[in-house]
Amino acid sequence: MAKIVYNESDSILIRSVLKIGLKSLKKKNALNSFEDLQRISSIIKDMEAVEHPKSESGSTTAVADCRECE
C-alpha cells in the first residue's frame, strides 16, 4: 500500500475534505461502498492520531503538542 506524503500545513485541509466526503457518502446511503466508508473513517482517525500524538504523564494521557490550543 502506498503512503501519501503531504505538507503538515495541508493536513487540516485534507482531513476536512475527507470528513465532508464521508458525510456526503453517508447522506447518499451508499450501502455498496461500506468498506470505503470504513476506510475513510480509518484514514481520518489515523491523521488525527498523527497530528495529536499522546504522551503519558503520570496516570493521565495528555496531548504532546497542541498548536491549535496556543
PDB file of C-alpha atoms in Angstrom:
ATOM      1  CA  MET A   1       0.000   0.000   0.000  1.00  0.00           C
ATOM      2  CA  ALA A   2       1.287   3.445  -0.911  1.00  0.00           C
ATOM      3  CA  LYS A   3       1.651   6.201   1.641  1.00  0.00           C
ATOM      4  CA  ILE A   4       0.638   9.773   0.862  1.00  0.00           C
ATOM      5  CA  VAL A   5       3.204  12.427   1.729  1.00  0.00           C
ATOM      6  CA  TYR A   6       1.879  15.945   2.283  1.00  0.00           C
ATOM      7  CA  ASN A   7       2.876  19.166   3.987  1.00  0.00           C
ATOM      8  CA  GLU A   8       1.910  19.402   7.622  1.00  0.00           C
ATOM      9  CA  SER A   9       0.161  22.698   6.872  1.00  0.00           C
ATOM     10  CA  ASP A  10      -2.159  20.881   4.447  1.00  0.00           C
ATOM     11  CA  SER A  11      -3.228  18.190   6.904  1.00  0.00           C
ATOM     12  CA  ILE A  12      -6.192  20.146   8.312  1.00  0.00           C
ATOM     13  CA  LEU A  13      -7.439  20.887   4.794  1.00  0.00           C
ATOM     14  CA  ILE A  14      -7.056  17.258   3.698  1.00  0.00           C
ATOM     15  CA  ARG A  15      -8.792  15.961   6.823  1.00  0.00           C
ATOM     16  CA  SER A  16     -11.643  18.460   6.356  1.00  0.00           C
ATOM     17  CA  VAL A  17     -12.148  17.388   2.740  1.00  0.00           C
ATOM     18  CA  LEU A  18     -12.210  13.733   3.804  1.00  0.00           C
ATOM     19  CA  LYS A  19     -14.785  14.487   6.514  1.00  0.00           C
ATOM     20  CA  ILE A  20     -17.006  16.358   4.031  1.00  0.00           C
ATOM     21  CA  GLY A  21     -16.723  13.482   1.559  1.00  0.00           C
ATOM     22  CA  LEU A  22     -17.551  10.970   4.277  1.00  0.00           C
ATOM     23  CA  LYS A  23     -20.670  12.919   5.300  1.00  0.00           C
ATOM     24  CA  SER A  24     -21.727  13.187   1.664  1.00  0.00           C
ATOM     25  CA  LEU A  25     -21.375   9.440   1.105  1.00  0.00           C
ATOM     26  CA  LYS A  26     -23.302   8.697   4.300  1.00  0.00           C
ATOM     27  CA  LYS A  27     -26.146  11.018   3.228  1.00  0.00           C
ATOM     28  CA  LYS A  28     -26.408   9.179  -0.090  1.00  0.00           C
ATOM     29  CA  ASN A  29     -26.719   5.971   1.919  1.00  0.00           C
ATOM     30  CA  ALA A  30     -24.047   4.304  -0.180  1.00  0.00           C
ATOM     31  CA  LEU A  31     -24.507   0.770   1.084  1.00  0.00           C
ATOM     32  CA  ASN A  32     -22.437  -0.702  -1.715  1.00  0.00           C
ATOM     33  CA  SER A  33     -19.399   1.258  -0.540  1.00  0.00           C
ATOM     34  CA  PHE A  34     -19.490   0.344   3.165  1.00  0.00           C
ATOM     35  CA  GLU A  35     -15.826  -0.692   3.003  1.00  0.00           C
ATOM     36  CA  ASP A  36     -14.946   2.706   1.524  1.00  0.00           C
ATOM     37  CA  LEU A  37     -16.771   4.488   4.342  1.00  0.00           C
ATOM     38  CA  GLN A  38     -14.880   2.440   6.914  1.00  0.00           C
ATOM     39  CA  ARG A  39     -11.573   3.113   5.162  1.00  0.00           C
ATOM     40  CA  ILE A  40     -12.171   6.874   5.014  1.00  0.00           C
ATOM     41  CA  SER A  41     -13.093   6.887   8.706  1.00  0.00           C
ATOM     42  CA  SER A  42      -9.906   4.970   9.473  1.00  0.00           C
ATOM     43  CA  ILE A  43      -7.772   7.419   7.476  1.00  0.00           C
ATOM     44  CA  ILE A  44      -9.299  10.387   9.319  1.00  0.00           C
ATOM     45  CA  LYS A  45      -8.609   8.751  12.696  1.00  0.00           C
ATOM     46  CA  ASP A  46      -5.025   7.965  11.656  1.00  0.00           C
ATOM     47  CA  MET A  47      -4.458  11.571  10.569  1.00  0.00           C
ATOM     48  CA  GLU A  48      -5.814  12.877  13.866  1.00  0.00           C
ATOM     49  CA  ALA A  49      -3.582  10.470  15.788  1.00  0.00           C
ATOM     50  CA  VAL A  50      -0.500  11.653  13.879  1.00  0.00           C
ATOM     51  CA  GLU A  51      -1.385  15.325  14.348  1.00  0.00           C
ATOM     52  CA  HIS A  52      -2.122  14.974  18.048  1.00  0.00           C
ATOM     53  CA  PRO A  53       0.191  12.281  19.435  1.00  0.00           C
ATOM     54  CA  LYS A  54      -0.500  11.441  23.054  1.00  0.00           C
ATOM     55  CA  SER A  55       2.176  11.195  25.700  1.00  0.00           C
ATOM     56  CA  GLU A  56       1.870   9.543  29.050  1.00  0.00           C
ATOM     57  CA  SER A  57       2.154  11.850  32.042  1.00  0.00           C
ATOM     58  CA  GLY A  58       1.546  10.041  35.299  1.00  0.00           C
ATOM     59  CA  SER A  59      -1.863   8.410  35.425  1.00  0.00           C
ATOM     60  CA  THR A  60      -3.400  10.605  32.713  1.00  0.00           C
ATOM     61  CA  THR A  61      -2.905  10.866  28.997  1.00  0.00           C
ATOM     62  CA  ALA A  62      -2.127  14.336  27.657  1.00  0.00           C
ATOM     63  CA  VAL A  63      -1.678  15.768  24.170  1.00  0.00           C
ATOM     64  CA  ALA A  64       2.038  16.127  23.500  1.00  0.00           C
ATOM     65  CA  ASP A  65       1.890  19.078  21.104  1.00  0.00           C
ATOM     66  CA  CYS A  66      -1.182  21.242  20.714  1.00  0.00           C
ATOM     67  CA  ARG A  67      -0.560  24.077  18.280  1.00  0.00           C
ATOM     68  CA  GLU A  68      -4.281  24.766  17.886  1.00  0.00           C
ATOM     69  CA  CYS A  69      -4.675  25.472  21.618  1.00  0.00           C
ATOM     70  CA  GLU A  70      -1.970  28.119  21.806  1.00  0.00           C
TER      71      GLU A  70
END
